Coordinates of C-alpha atoms in Angstrom, one line a residue:
Chain U
M1 CA 30.6 17.2 48.6
T2 CA 29.3 13.7 48.4
A3 CA 30.6 13.4 44.9
T4 CA 34.2 13.4 46.1
T5 CA 33.7 10.8 48.9
L6 CA 33.2 8.1 46.3
S7 CA 36.0 5.7 45.5
P8 CA 38.1 7.4 42.8
A9 CA 37.7 6.0 39.3
R10 CA 40.5 3.7 38.4
P11 CA 41.5 3.9 34.8
S12 CA 42.6 0.2 35.0
E13 CA 41.6 -1.9 32.1
G14 CA 41.5 -5.7 32.1
G15 CA 38.9 -6.8 34.7
S16 CA 36.7 -3.8 34.1
A17 CA 36.5 -4.4 30.3
V18 CA 35.3 -7.9 31.0
R19 CA 32.8 -6.5 33.6
R20 CA 31.4 -4.0 31.0
V21 CA 31.1 -6.6 28.3
V22 CA 29.3 -9.0 30.6
A23 CA 26.9 -6.3 31.8
L24 CA 25.9 -5.4 28.2
A25 CA 25.9 -9.0 27.1
K26 CA 23.5 -9.8 29.9
L27 CA 21.1 -7.2 28.6
E28 CA 21.3 -8.6 25.1
M29 CA 20.7 -12.1 26.4
T30 CA 17.7 -10.8 28.3
M31 CA 16.2 -9.4 25.1
L32 CA 16.9 -12.7 23.3
V33 CA 15.2 -14.8 25.9
R34 CA 12.3 -12.4 26.1
N35 CA 11.4 -13.1 22.4
K36 CA 10.2 -16.7 22.9
T37 CA 9.2 -17.3 19.3
A38 CA 12.5 -16.2 17.8
L39 CA 14.4 -18.1 20.4
F40 CA 12.4 -21.3 19.7
N41 CA 12.9 -21.0 16.0
A42 CA 16.6 -20.4 16.4
L43 CA 17.1 -23.5 18.6
A44 CA 14.8 -25.8 16.6
L45 CA 16.8 -25.0 13.4
G46 CA 19.8 -27.2 14.2
P47 CA 18.0 -30.5 14.8
L48 CA 15.5 -29.8 12.1
M49 CA 18.2 -29.4 9.5
V50 CA 19.8 -32.6 10.5
V51 CA 16.4 -34.5 10.2
L52 CA 15.8 -32.9 6.8
I53 CA 19.2 -33.6 5.3
N54 CA 19.2 -37.1 6.7
S55 CA 15.9 -37.8 5.0
F56 CA 17.5 -37.3 1.5
Q57 CA 19.0 -40.7 1.1
M58 CA 22.2 -39.7 -0.7
P59 CA 24.2 -42.1 -2.8
G60 CA 27.2 -43.6 -0.9
M61 CA 25.8 -42.5 2.4
N62 CA 25.7 -45.9 3.9
E63 CA 29.2 -47.0 2.7
N64 CA 31.0 -44.0 4.2
R65 CA 29.0 -43.1 7.3
S66 CA 31.7 -41.2 9.0
A67 CA 32.2 -38.9 6.0
F68 CA 28.5 -38.3 5.9
V69 CA 28.3 -37.5 9.6
A70 CA 31.2 -35.1 9.1
S71 CA 29.6 -33.3 6.2
L72 CA 26.3 -33.1 8.1
L73 CA 27.9 -31.5 11.1
G74 CA 30.1 -29.3 8.9
S75 CA 27.0 -28.0 7.1
L76 CA 25.3 -27.5 10.4
V77 CA 28.1 -25.3 11.7
V78 CA 28.3 -23.5 8.4
F79 CA 24.6 -22.6 8.3
A80 CA 24.6 -21.7 12.0
I81 CA 27.4 -19.2 11.8
V82 CA 26.2 -17.7 8.5
F83 CA 22.6 -17.1 9.6
A84 CA 22.8 -16.8 13.4
G85 CA 26.2 -15.1 13.1
Y86 CA 26.7 -13.1 10.0
Y87 CA 23.1 -12.2 9.0
N88 CA 21.8 -11.8 12.6
L89 CA 24.7 -9.6 13.7
C90 CA 24.4 -7.4 10.7
T91 CA 20.7 -6.7 11.4
T92 CA 21.3 -6.4 15.2
A93 CA 24.0 -3.8 14.7
V94 CA 21.8 -1.8 12.3
A95 CA 18.8 -2.1 14.6
R96 CA 20.8 -0.8 17.6
R97 CA 22.1 2.0 15.5
E98 CA 18.6 2.9 14.2
E99 CA 17.1 3.0 17.7
L100 CA 20.0 5.2 18.8
M101 CA 21.2 2.7 21.3
L102 CA 24.7 2.7 19.8
K103 CA 24.9 6.4 20.1
R104 CA 23.9 6.2 23.8
L105 CA 26.6 3.6 24.4
T106 CA 29.2 6.0 23.1
V107 CA 28.7 8.3 26.1
G108 CA 29.3 5.6 28.6
E109 CA 32.5 3.9 29.6
L110 CA 32.1 1.0 27.2
R111 CA 34.5 1.0 24.3
R112 CA 33.3 0.3 20.9
W113 CA 34.9 -3.1 20.6
E114 CA 33.4 -4.0 23.9
V115 CA 29.9 -3.1 22.7
L116 CA 30.4 -5.2 19.5
T117 CA 31.6 -8.1 21.6
A118 CA 28.7 -8.0 24.0
M119 CA 26.2 -7.7 21.1
A120 CA 27.6 -11.0 19.7
A121 CA 26.9 -12.9 22.9
P122 CA 23.3 -14.0 22.1
S123 CA 24.4 -15.1 18.6
L124 CA 27.2 -17.2 19.9
S125 CA 24.9 -18.8 22.5
V126 CA 22.3 -19.6 19.8
I127 CA 25.0 -21.1 17.5
L128 CA 26.5 -23.3 20.3
A129 CA 23.0 -24.5 21.2
Q130 CA 22.2 -25.2 17.6
V131 CA 25.4 -27.2 17.1
V132 CA 24.9 -29.1 20.3
L133 CA 21.3 -29.9 19.6
G134 CA 22.2 -30.8 16.0
A135 CA 25.0 -33.1 17.1
V136 CA 22.5 -34.8 19.5
A137 CA 20.1 -35.3 16.5
V138 CA 22.9 -36.7 14.4
T139 CA 23.9 -39.1 17.1
L140 CA 20.4 -40.3 17.5
L141 CA 19.6 -40.6 13.7
V142 CA 22.9 -41.6 12.1
G143 CA 25.2 -42.6 14.9
A144 CA 27.8 -41.0 17.1
P145 CA 30.6 -39.4 15.2
T146 CA 34.2 -40.4 15.9
V147 CA 36.2 -37.3 16.7
V148 CA 39.8 -37.0 15.8
N149 CA 40.6 -33.6 17.3
P150 CA 37.8 -31.8 19.3
L151 CA 40.1 -28.8 19.9
L152 CA 40.4 -28.1 16.2
M153 CA 36.6 -28.3 15.9
L154 CA 36.2 -25.8 18.8
L155 CA 38.8 -23.6 17.2
G156 CA 37.0 -23.7 13.8
L157 CA 33.7 -22.9 15.4
L158 CA 35.0 -19.9 17.4
L159 CA 37.2 -18.5 14.7
G160 CA 34.5 -19.1 12.1
F161 CA 32.0 -17.3 14.2
G162 CA 34.5 -14.5 14.9
A163 CA 35.1 -14.0 11.2
L164 CA 31.4 -14.1 10.2
A165 CA 30.5 -11.8 13.1
V166 CA 33.0 -9.2 12.1
L167 CA 31.9 -9.5 8.5
G168 CA 28.3 -9.0 9.6
Y169 CA 29.3 -5.8 11.4
A170 CA 31.3 -4.8 8.3
T171 CA 28.1 -5.3 6.2
A172 CA 26.3 -3.0 8.6
I173 CA 28.6 -0.2 7.4
I174 CA 26.7 -0.1 4.1
T175 CA 23.3 -1.0 5.6
R176 CA 21.1 1.9 6.5
T177 CA 18.0 0.1 7.8
V178 CA 17.1 -3.3 9.1
E179 CA 15.0 -3.9 6.0
A180 CA 18.0 -3.0 3.8
A181 CA 20.0 -5.8 5.4
Q182 CA 18.0 -8.3 3.4
I183 CA 19.5 -6.8 0.3
T184 CA 23.0 -5.9 1.5
T185 CA 23.7 -9.4 2.9
L186 CA 22.3 -11.2 -0.2
L187 CA 25.4 -11.3 -2.3
P188 CA 27.8 -12.0 0.5
L189 CA 25.5 -14.8 1.7
A190 CA 25.4 -16.3 -1.8
V191 CA 29.1 -16.2 -2.2
L192 CA 29.9 -17.4 1.3
I193 CA 27.5 -20.4 1.1
F194 CA 28.4 -21.3 -2.5
F195 CA 32.1 -21.5 -1.7
S196 CA 31.6 -23.1 1.8
G197 CA 32.0 -26.7 0.5
A198 CA 28.7 -27.5 2.2
T199 CA 26.5 -27.0 -0.8
F200 CA 28.8 -27.5 -3.8
P201 CA 31.5 -30.1 -3.5
F202 CA 35.0 -28.8 -3.9
A203 CA 35.8 -32.0 -5.9
L204 CA 33.6 -30.7 -8.7
M205 CA 35.3 -27.3 -8.9
P206 CA 38.2 -26.4 -11.2
D207 CA 41.5 -26.1 -9.3
A208 CA 41.7 -22.3 -9.7
L209 CA 38.2 -21.8 -8.3
R210 CA 38.9 -24.2 -5.5
T211 CA 42.0 -22.3 -4.5
V212 CA 39.8 -19.1 -4.2
A213 CA 37.1 -21.0 -2.4
E214 CA 39.5 -22.2 0.3
L215 CA 40.2 -18.6 1.1
T216 CA 36.6 -17.8 2.0
P217 CA 35.8 -17.9 5.7
L218 CA 33.0 -20.5 5.6
A219 CA 35.2 -23.0 3.6
A220 CA 38.0 -22.5 6.2
T221 CA 35.5 -23.1 9.0
N222 CA 34.1 -26.2 7.2
E223 CA 37.6 -27.5 6.7
L224 CA 38.6 -27.1 10.3
M225 CA 35.4 -28.9 11.4
T226 CA 35.9 -31.8 9.0
L227 CA 39.6 -32.1 9.9
G228 CA 38.7 -32.1 13.6
L229 CA 36.0 -34.7 13.2
T230 CA 37.5 -37.2 10.7
G231 CA 41.0 -36.1 10.2
T232 CA 40.4 -36.0 6.4
T233 CA 41.8 -33.1 4.5
A234 CA 40.1 -31.5 1.5
D235 CA 42.5 -33.6 -0.8
G236 CA 41.2 -36.8 0.8
G237 CA 44.3 -37.5 3.0
T238 CA 43.9 -38.8 6.5
L239 CA 45.7 -37.2 9.5
D240 CA 45.9 -38.2 13.1
F241 CA 45.5 -35.8 16.2
V242 CA 48.9 -34.2 15.9
Q243 CA 49.0 -34.0 12.1
S244 CA 45.5 -32.4 12.1
F245 CA 46.9 -29.3 13.8
V246 CA 49.4 -28.9 11.0
G247 CA 46.6 -29.4 8.5
G248 CA 44.5 -26.9 10.3
L249 CA 47.1 -24.2 10.0
Q250 CA 46.0 -22.8 6.7
P251 CA 42.3 -22.4 7.4
T252 CA 43.2 -20.9 10.8
I253 CA 45.3 -18.3 9.1
V254 CA 42.5 -17.6 6.6
L255 CA 40.0 -17.0 9.4
L256 CA 42.4 -14.8 11.3
A257 CA 43.0 -12.8 8.2
W258 CA 39.2 -12.3 7.7
I259 CA 38.9 -11.2 11.3
A260 CA 41.7 -8.7 10.8
I261 CA 40.2 -7.3 7.5
G262 CA 36.7 -7.1 8.9
G263 CA 37.9 -5.6 12.1
Y264 CA 39.8 -2.9 10.3
L265 CA 36.8 -1.9 8.2
V266 CA 34.5 -1.8 11.2
Q267 CA 36.9 0.2 13.2
R268 CA 37.5 2.7 10.5
M269 CA 34.1 3.0 8.8
M270 CA 31.2 1.8 11.0
P271 CA 28.8 4.6 11.7
W272 CA 27.6 4.7 15.3
E273 CA 24.5 6.8 14.6
P274 CA 22.0 6.9 11.7
R275 CA 22.9 8.9 8.7
R276 CA 20.1 11.2 7.8
Chain Y
M1 CA 44.1 30.4 41.4
L2 CA 45.7 33.6 42.3
D3 CA 42.6 35.7 41.7
G4 CA 40.6 33.5 44.1
M5 CA 38.5 32.0 41.3
N6 CA 37.7 28.3 41.4
A7 CA 39.8 25.9 39.4
P8 CA 38.6 25.4 35.8
V9 CA 37.1 22.0 35.2
I10 CA 36.8 22.6 31.4
T11 CA 39.1 24.8 29.3
A12 CA 38.8 25.1 25.6
S13 CA 40.8 27.2 23.2
G14 CA 40.4 27.8 19.6
V15 CA 38.1 24.8 19.1
R16 CA 36.9 24.2 15.6
R17 CA 34.9 21.3 14.3
T18 CA 34.5 20.6 10.6
Y19 CA 32.1 18.1 9.1
R20 CA 33.5 16.5 5.9
G21 CA 30.7 14.8 4.1
S22 CA 30.0 14.2 0.5
G23 CA 29.5 17.9 -0.2
A24 CA 31.6 20.9 0.8
P25 CA 33.1 20.7 4.3
F26 CA 31.0 22.5 6.8
E27 CA 32.5 24.2 9.8
A28 CA 30.0 23.9 12.7
V29 CA 32.3 25.3 15.4
R30 CA 34.5 28.1 14.4
G31 CA 37.0 28.9 17.1
V32 CA 35.5 28.7 20.6
D33 CA 37.2 29.5 23.8
L34 CA 35.6 28.3 27.0
R35 CA 36.3 28.1 30.7
V36 CA 33.9 26.3 33.1
E37 CA 34.7 26.4 36.7
Q38 CA 34.3 23.8 39.4
G39 CA 30.8 23.7 40.8
E40 CA 29.2 26.1 38.5
L41 CA 26.3 25.7 36.0
F42 CA 27.3 26.9 32.6
A43 CA 24.5 27.2 30.1
L44 CA 25.1 27.2 26.4
L45 CA 22.4 28.9 24.4
G46 CA 22.0 29.5 20.7
T47 CA 19.6 29.3 17.8
N48 CA 19.0 26.0 16.1
G49 CA 22.1 25.1 14.2
A50 CA 24.3 27.5 16.1
G51 CA 26.8 24.6 16.8
K52 CA 25.9 23.9 20.5
T53 CA 25.7 20.2 20.2
S54 CA 28.7 20.0 17.8
L55 CA 30.7 21.9 20.4
L56 CA 29.3 19.9 23.3
E57 CA 30.2 16.6 21.6
V58 CA 33.8 17.8 21.4
V59 CA 33.9 18.7 25.0
E60 CA 32.3 15.4 26.0
G61 CA 34.9 13.5 24.1
I62 CA 32.5 11.9 21.6
A63 CA 34.2 13.6 18.7
P64 CA 37.7 15.1 18.3
A65 CA 38.2 18.8 17.6
S66 CA 39.3 19.6 14.1
A67 CA 41.5 22.2 15.6
G68 CA 42.2 23.7 19.0
E69 CA 42.5 22.2 22.4
V70 CA 40.0 20.9 25.0
R71 CA 40.8 19.9 28.6
V72 CA 38.3 18.3 31.0
F73 CA 39.8 17.7 34.5
G74 CA 43.1 18.7 32.8
Q75 CA 42.8 15.8 30.4
D76 CA 42.0 15.4 26.7
P77 CA 38.4 14.1 26.7
F78 CA 38.8 12.3 23.4
R79 CA 42.3 10.8 23.7
Q80 CA 42.1 10.1 27.5
R81 CA 38.5 9.1 27.2
A82 CA 38.6 6.3 29.9
Q83 CA 39.9 8.6 32.6
V84 CA 37.5 11.5 31.8
R85 CA 34.4 9.4 31.2
A86 CA 34.5 7.7 34.6
R87 CA 34.0 11.2 36.1
T88 CA 31.3 12.5 33.8
G89 CA 27.6 11.9 33.2
I90 CA 26.3 12.7 29.8
M91 CA 22.7 13.2 28.7
L92 CA 22.5 13.4 24.9
Q93 CA 20.0 15.5 23.1
E94 CA 18.9 12.4 21.4
A95 CA 19.6 8.8 22.4
G96 CA 17.5 5.7 22.3
F97 CA 16.9 2.3 23.8
P98 CA 16.1 -1.1 22.4
A99 CA 12.3 -1.3 22.5
D100 CA 12.2 -4.5 24.5
V101 CA 14.3 -3.3 27.4
R102 CA 12.7 -2.3 30.7
A103 CA 13.5 0.9 32.4
G104 CA 15.0 -0.9 35.5
E105 CA 17.1 -3.2 33.3
M106 CA 18.6 -0.2 31.5
V107 CA 19.6 1.3 34.8
T108 CA 21.1 -1.9 36.2
T109 CA 23.0 -2.5 32.9
W110 CA 24.3 1.1 32.8
A111 CA 25.4 1.0 36.4
A112 CA 27.3 -2.3 35.9
T113 CA 29.3 -0.7 33.1
Q114 CA 30.6 2.1 35.3
S115 CA 33.8 2.1 37.3
R116 CA 32.1 4.1 40.1
R117 CA 29.4 2.4 42.0
S118 CA 26.8 4.1 44.1
D119 CA 23.6 2.6 45.3
D120 CA 21.6 5.8 44.6
D121 CA 18.1 5.1 43.5
V122 CA 18.2 7.2 40.4
L123 CA 14.8 6.0 39.1
A124 CA 13.3 7.3 42.4
A125 CA 15.2 10.6 41.9
V126 CA 13.5 11.2 38.6
G127 CA 10.2 9.9 39.8
L128 CA 10.2 6.7 37.7
S129 CA 10.3 4.0 40.5
H130 CA 6.8 2.8 39.6
R131 CA 7.8 2.4 35.9
A132 CA 11.0 0.2 36.5
G133 CA 9.3 -2.9 35.1
V134 CA 7.8 -1.2 32.1
A135 CA 9.3 -1.7 28.6
V136 CA 11.0 1.5 27.4
S137 CA 8.8 1.5 24.3
S138 CA 5.8 1.9 26.6
L139 CA 7.2 5.0 28.4
S140 CA 6.0 8.4 27.4
G141 CA 8.4 10.8 25.7
G142 CA 8.8 12.8 29.0
E143 CA 9.4 9.6 30.9
R144 CA 12.1 8.5 28.5
R145 CA 13.7 11.9 28.9
R146 CA 13.7 11.4 32.7
L147 CA 15.2 7.9 32.2
D148 CA 18.0 9.6 30.1
L149 CA 18.6 11.9 33.0
A150 CA 18.6 9.1 35.5
L151 CA 21.3 7.3 33.5
A152 CA 23.5 10.4 33.4
L153 CA 23.2 10.7 37.2
L154 CA 24.4 7.1 37.8
G155 CA 27.7 6.8 39.5
R156 CA 27.5 10.3 40.8
P157 CA 29.6 12.1 38.2
E158 CA 31.6 15.2 39.1
M159 CA 30.6 16.7 35.8
L160 CA 27.3 16.6 34.1
F161 CA 26.6 17.4 30.5
L162 CA 22.9 18.0 29.8
D163 CA 22.0 18.6 26.2
E164 CA 18.4 20.0 26.2
P165 CA 17.5 18.0 29.3
T166 CA 13.9 19.3 29.7
T167 CA 12.8 19.3 26.1
G168 CA 9.4 17.4 26.0
L169 CA 8.8 17.6 29.7
D170 CA 5.6 19.0 31.2
P171 CA 6.1 22.1 33.4
E172 CA 5.9 20.1 36.6
S173 CA 8.5 17.5 35.5
R174 CA 10.7 20.4 34.3
R175 CA 10.6 21.9 37.8
D176 CA 11.5 18.5 39.2
A177 CA 14.4 18.2 36.8
W178 CA 15.6 21.7 37.8
S179 CA 15.5 20.7 41.5
I180 CA 17.5 17.5 40.7
V181 CA 20.1 19.6 38.9
R182 CA 20.2 22.1 41.8
D183 CA 20.8 19.3 44.3
R184 CA 23.8 18.2 42.3
L185 CA 25.1 21.7 42.2
D186 CA 24.8 21.8 46.0
D187 CA 26.9 18.6 46.0
G188 CA 29.7 20.5 44.1
V189 CA 28.9 18.9 40.7
T190 CA 29.8 21.0 37.7
V191 CA 27.1 21.2 35.1
V192 CA 27.1 22.2 31.4
L193 CA 23.7 22.6 30.0
T194 CA 22.2 23.5 26.6
T195 CA 18.6 24.6 26.4
H196 CA 16.1 26.4 24.3
Y197 CA 14.2 27.6 27.4
L198 CA 15.7 30.9 28.3
E199 CA 13.7 30.8 31.6
E200 CA 15.7 27.6 32.4
A201 CA 19.0 29.3 31.8
E202 CA 17.9 32.3 33.9
E203 CA 16.7 30.0 36.6
L204 CA 19.7 27.7 36.8
S205 CA 22.9 29.2 35.3
D206 CA 25.8 30.9 37.0
R207 CA 27.2 31.9 33.7
L208 CA 26.1 31.4 30.1
A209 CA 27.3 31.8 26.6
I210 CA 25.2 32.5 23.5
M211 CA 26.4 30.8 20.4
H212 CA 25.7 31.9 16.9
A213 CA 26.9 30.4 13.6
G214 CA 29.7 28.4 15.3
R215 CA 31.0 31.2 17.5
I216 CA 30.3 32.4 21.1
V217 CA 29.0 35.9 20.6
R218 CA 28.2 36.8 24.2
Q219 CA 29.4 35.3 27.5
G220 CA 28.9 36.1 31.2
T221 CA 26.3 36.1 34.0
V222 CA 22.6 36.7 33.1
A223 CA 23.1 40.2 34.5
D224 CA 26.2 40.9 32.4
I225 CA 24.4 39.8 29.2
V226 CA 21.2 41.7 29.9
A227 CA 23.1 44.8 31.0
D228 CA 24.0 45.6 27.4
E229 CA 20.4 45.5 26.3
P230 CA 18.1 48.6 26.6
A231 CA 15.0 48.6 28.9
R232 CA 11.5 49.2 27.6
I233 CA 8.7 51.4 28.7
T234 CA 5.2 51.1 27.2
M235 CA 2.3 53.4 28.0
T236 CA -0.8 55.0 26.5
I237 CA -1.3 58.7 26.8
P238 CA -4.8 60.2 26.2
S239 CA -5.3 62.2 23.0
D240 CA -6.1 65.4 24.8
A241 CA -2.9 65.4 26.9
P242 CA 0.0 67.7 26.2
A243 CA 3.1 66.3 24.4
P244 CA 5.4 64.3 26.7
P245 CA 8.8 65.6 27.5
P246 CA 11.9 64.5 25.6
L247 CA 13.5 61.3 26.9
L248 CA 16.9 59.7 26.7
G249 CA 15.6 56.6 25.0
S250 CA 14.1 56.4 21.5
T251 CA 10.3 56.5 21.1
Q252 CA 7.9 54.8 18.7
L253 CA 4.3 55.9 18.4
E254 CA 1.1 54.1 17.5
R255 CA -2.2 56.0 17.3
G256 CA -5.1 54.2 18.9
S257 CA -8.7 55.0 19.6
T258 CA -8.3 56.1 23.2
G259 CA -4.9 57.8 22.9
T260 CA -1.4 57.4 21.6
R261 CA 0.6 54.3 22.5
Y262 CA 4.3 54.9 23.3
V263 CA 7.1 52.3 23.1
I264 CA 10.3 53.7 24.5
T265 CA 13.6 51.8 24.3
T266 CA 16.0 53.3 26.8
P267 CA 19.4 52.6 28.2
Q268 CA 18.4 54.8 31.2
L269 CA 15.3 53.3 32.6
Q270 CA 15.3 55.0 36.0
E271 CA 16.1 58.5 34.6
D272 CA 13.4 58.3 31.9
M273 CA 10.8 57.0 34.3
Y274 CA 11.5 59.9 36.7
T275 CA 11.1 62.4 33.8
L276 CA 7.9 60.8 32.6
L277 CA 6.2 60.5 36.0
S278 CA 7.2 64.0 37.1
W279 CA 5.7 65.3 33.8
A280 CA 2.5 63.4 34.3
R281 CA 2.0 64.7 37.8
E282 CA 2.8 68.3 36.8
H283 CA 0.3 68.2 34.0
G284 CA -2.3 66.0 35.7
V285 CA -2.0 63.4 32.9
S286 CA -3.3 59.9 33.7
I287 CA -1.1 57.4 32.0
A288 CA -2.8 54.1 31.0
D289 CA -1.2 50.6 30.6
L290 CA 2.1 51.7 32.1
D291 CA 4.7 49.0 31.9
A292 CA 8.4 49.5 32.5
R293 CA 10.9 46.6 32.5
A294 CA 14.6 45.9 32.4
A295 CA 15.8 43.8 29.5
S296 CA 15.2 40.1 29.8
L297 CA 17.5 37.3 28.7
E298 CA 15.0 36.5 26.0
Q299 CA 15.2 40.1 24.6
A300 CA 19.0 39.9 24.7
F301 CA 18.9 36.5 23.0
L302 CA 16.5 37.7 20.3
S303 CA 18.5 40.8 19.5
I304 CA 21.7 38.8 19.2
A305 CA 19.9 36.3 16.9
A306 CA 18.5 39.1 14.8
S307 CA 21.7 41.2 14.6
S308 CA 23.7 38.2 13.2
G309 CA 20.8 36.5 11.5
A310 CA 21.9 37.1 8.0
A311 CA 25.1 35.2 8.7
A312 CA 23.3 32.1 9.9
Q313 CA 24.0 28.9 8.0
P314 CA 22.2 25.6 8.3
E315 CA 23.9 22.9 10.4
P316 CA 23.9 19.2 9.4
A317 CA 21.5 17.0 11.4
A318 CA 24.3 15.1 13.0
A319 CA 25.4 18.2 14.8

């Protein structure tokens, strides 16, 4: 009876959940690194965008350099989490479902949220790399940014990624194939980016529209990034380190709410095997 | 147990499973009672769409039962998933891999997600050691099936669920898979297996159940199930021979060029054979193409499928 001589399975959680997530995340990272072209494209995107945006000599850019740097870095984070986060995780989830990998994972010890967490690891790594490389490019081309509250920036990046990742998985609920993801993500992408504050200035929006825009996850992320970098609020006020935490409260709550809403939808409705 | 039987590893009573899709609800499992004992191999047979996989998924804890109760190791496999899963190995009828993953990586990853560690070389056990570095997309269908089996064996589960484990395997690999399963049985592992190969069920199972239209219609050892089925005698008697004696079984005749072909279906094989052979010797008749055989599992299976065939309903693909 060799089977019974093994150490008995402990139903303890905690450490074993981390171990399971790390194991699967490692596999996802292996696949990411294996695809050299995609990896290069993903990493080159950050610095490339900085170079590109910097080349448009915008009016007022030289007078208020710190605001320009902030908006550049804000845009970088916004585009990183929307494409490498939202879009990428929607297609990854659909691909893993199509190839019946998700179904396989339901028969192991991994829980569903553990699978989704592990699947997000390559996305988060790519985003962090994009932001770091982009920040290096900004420093070289425009100058080093002065940071008011780096913790707030990190919080914005992580919560923003979390919200967009969960929304990517939620979009996978209504996406049957990887090809279909190009269509199902189109409207959410347009809405998210338009209201992000990175493409269409809030100052030009009517008040009512701006109130709505501030409730979208990309705008909240952008706000936390800007606040962390320069201490300036969306209304143009300037805050110091301590005040910036208070100013960051609303966008933090907005992002947590999106994580809760998306998480609920995914938990209730996400199919784990293809519908045929 | 008072009666000296082994402790049950799986018990199920009144299990039902209903699919509620866009159309009318479909009941794939319609009240199943099961009892699988420690260390036995229990085979679940049935026609396509009989509800085998739907039932298995409930017992495996992948899906909850719509009604009824299932216990594996005394626990609810769906609600107490973590405890039950650590002790079971599951090979699904259909599961995939990301195309870029290599066989060895898949094994390493799967092992690292399990709470039980064993350093068994499962790839070697299924004869895939030499393919460890190959992308899963480059493996043949049979090799992928063997990788599925290897993953189910990881962590030395006390209970194995094998859903059509040898579909797509060549005869040699199938025999290899059987010997792997037998080794586990020798180690005291309990196995639940579904298969379309009746030979496989005859070869491996201690007990089996035949499902049809969501219900278990026959259950027992191969001998139990076959015992209810009549035996068959076939023979050809020359045209000039006298008429054969009356037999206990029923006879069908076909006239051929060299004589008359008899197909006799009988519940009393020994008795009818004695009558026939005595008659042949007495009258000096030389019987051609004589064949007498007890019922096979296949015959039992086919007669069950045919007798309730009209009641068959299609099953959704998810089942």
